Amino acid sequence: MVSLVIPCRYVEQAKLLARVRASPQSVTYSELFNFCCDVFGDPRQHGTSHAVFKTPWPGDPRVNIQKSKGGKAKPYQVDQVLAAYDKLMKEADNG
């Protein structure tokens, strides 16, 4: 019998993804920031009002996130992060 061990961070990431997809307006900035670091790597800019993450596509595409009131992530930016993540996963599956 083969035992499959899934690292805890992937389980946490999957749970966060499910919650984010269900309710983008409830995501905190720190949750989205950590998710972006896991997926896209370290931000090329942070410590200001924005965090900017590089994506692997030609040109200069990037994911930009910033805090909204109450420490939440801006919902339209959550949608942009999800779109970039989905594109990345689709390319990984095809490549």
Short mmCIF file of C-alpha atoms in Angstrom, two decimals:
data_model
loop_
_atom_site.label_atom_id
_atom_site.label_comp_id
_atom_site.label_asym_id
_atom_site.label_seq_id
_atom_site.Cartn_x
_atom_site.Cartn_y
_atom_site.Cartn_z
CA MET A 1 0.00 0.00 0.00
CA VAL A 2 1.37 3.40 -0.99
CA SER A 3 1.08 6.25 1.45
CA LEU A 4 0.55 9.67 -0.06
CA VAL A 5 1.77 12.51 2.10
CA ILE A 6 0.56 15.94 1.08
CA PRO A 7 2.49 18.84 2.61
CA CYS A 8 0.39 20.87 5.02
CA ARG A 9 0.85 24.10 3.09
CA TYR A 10 -0.83 22.58 0.01
CA VAL A 11 -3.82 21.51 2.07
CA GLU A 12 -4.03 25.00 3.57
CA GLN A 13 -3.67 26.51 0.09
CA ALA A 14 -6.51 24.34 -1.25
CA LYS A 15 -8.77 25.36 1.65
CA LEU A 16 -7.95 29.03 1.10
CA LEU A 17 -8.62 28.71 -2.63
CA ALA A 18 -12.05 27.21 -1.99
CA ARG A 19 -12.91 30.01 0.45
CA VAL A 20 -11.55 32.72 -1.85
CA ARG A 21 -13.57 31.44 -4.79
CA ALA A 22 -16.72 31.33 -2.66
CA SER A 23 -16.28 34.76 -1.10
CA PRO A 24 -13.55 37.03 -2.56
CA GLN A 25 -14.60 39.97 -0.39
CA SER A 26 -13.77 38.09 2.82
CA VAL A 27 -10.08 37.48 2.06
CA THR A 28 -7.57 39.34 4.20
CA TYR A 29 -4.63 41.10 2.61
CA SER A 30 -2.16 38.95 4.55
CA GLU A 31 -3.83 35.74 3.32
CA LEU A 32 -3.69 36.93 -0.28
CA PHE A 33 -0.11 38.18 0.13
CA ASN A 34 1.04 34.80 1.50
CA PHE A 35 -0.82 32.94 -1.24
CA CYS A 36 0.83 35.11 -3.91
CA CYS A 37 4.27 34.50 -2.36
CA ASP A 38 3.65 30.73 -2.54
CA VAL A 39 2.43 30.85 -6.14
CA PHE A 40 4.43 33.67 -7.77
CA GLY A 41 7.48 33.96 -5.51
CA ASP A 42 8.71 36.97 -3.61
CA PRO A 43 7.18 40.29 -4.62
CA ARG A 44 9.37 42.62 -6.61
CA GLN A 45 7.86 45.51 -4.67
CA HIS A 46 6.32 45.54 -1.22
CA GLY A 47 6.41 47.54 1.96
CA THR A 48 4.48 50.34 0.30
CA SER A 49 0.74 50.42 -0.23
CA HIS A 50 1.10 47.79 -2.97
CA ALA A 51 2.76 44.41 -3.40
CA VAL A 52 3.69 43.58 -6.99
CA PHE A 53 4.33 39.99 -8.07
CA LYS A 54 5.94 39.01 -11.38
CA THR A 55 4.23 36.40 -13.53
CA PRO A 56 5.96 34.09 -16.03
CA TRP A 57 4.32 35.44 -19.20
CA PRO A 58 5.99 37.55 -21.89
CA GLY A 59 5.85 41.29 -21.69
CA ASP A 60 5.50 42.80 -18.27
CA PRO A 61 2.43 41.16 -16.74
CA ARG A 62 2.20 41.33 -13.01
CA VAL A 63 -0.16 40.77 -10.13
CA ASN A 64 -0.72 43.81 -7.97
CA ILE A 65 -2.43 43.68 -4.58
CA GLN A 66 -3.13 46.26 -1.92
CA LYS A 67 -4.95 46.55 1.38
CA SER A 68 -8.48 47.76 1.54
CA LYS A 69 -10.22 49.04 4.65
CA GLY A 70 -10.23 46.66 7.59
CA GLY A 71 -7.18 44.73 6.42
CA LYS A 72 -9.07 43.03 3.61
CA ALA A 73 -7.80 42.46 0.09
CA LYS A 74 -9.57 44.34 -2.68
CA PRO A 75 -12.06 41.92 -4.28
CA TYR A 76 -11.20 42.87 -7.88
CA GLN A 77 -7.54 42.15 -7.12
CA VAL A 78 -8.51 38.81 -5.58
CA ASP A 79 -10.23 38.02 -8.89
CA GLN A 80 -7.07 39.00 -10.79
CA VAL A 81 -4.94 36.75 -8.58
CA LEU A 82 -7.35 33.85 -9.15
CA ALA A 83 -7.28 34.41 -12.92
CA ALA A 84 -3.46 34.41 -12.95
CA TYR A 85 -3.35 31.32 -10.72
CA ASP A 86 -5.85 29.47 -12.94
CA LYS A 87 -3.84 30.37 -16.05
CA LEU A 88 -0.64 29.17 -14.39
CA MET A 89 -2.24 25.86 -13.36
CA LYS A 90 -3.73 25.33 -16.83
CA GLU A 91 -0.32 25.87 -18.44
CA ALA A 92 1.30 23.52 -15.92
CA ASP A 93 -1.26 20.82 -16.78
CA ASN A 94 -0.67 21.27 -20.52
CA GLY A 95 3.09 21.57 -20.35
#
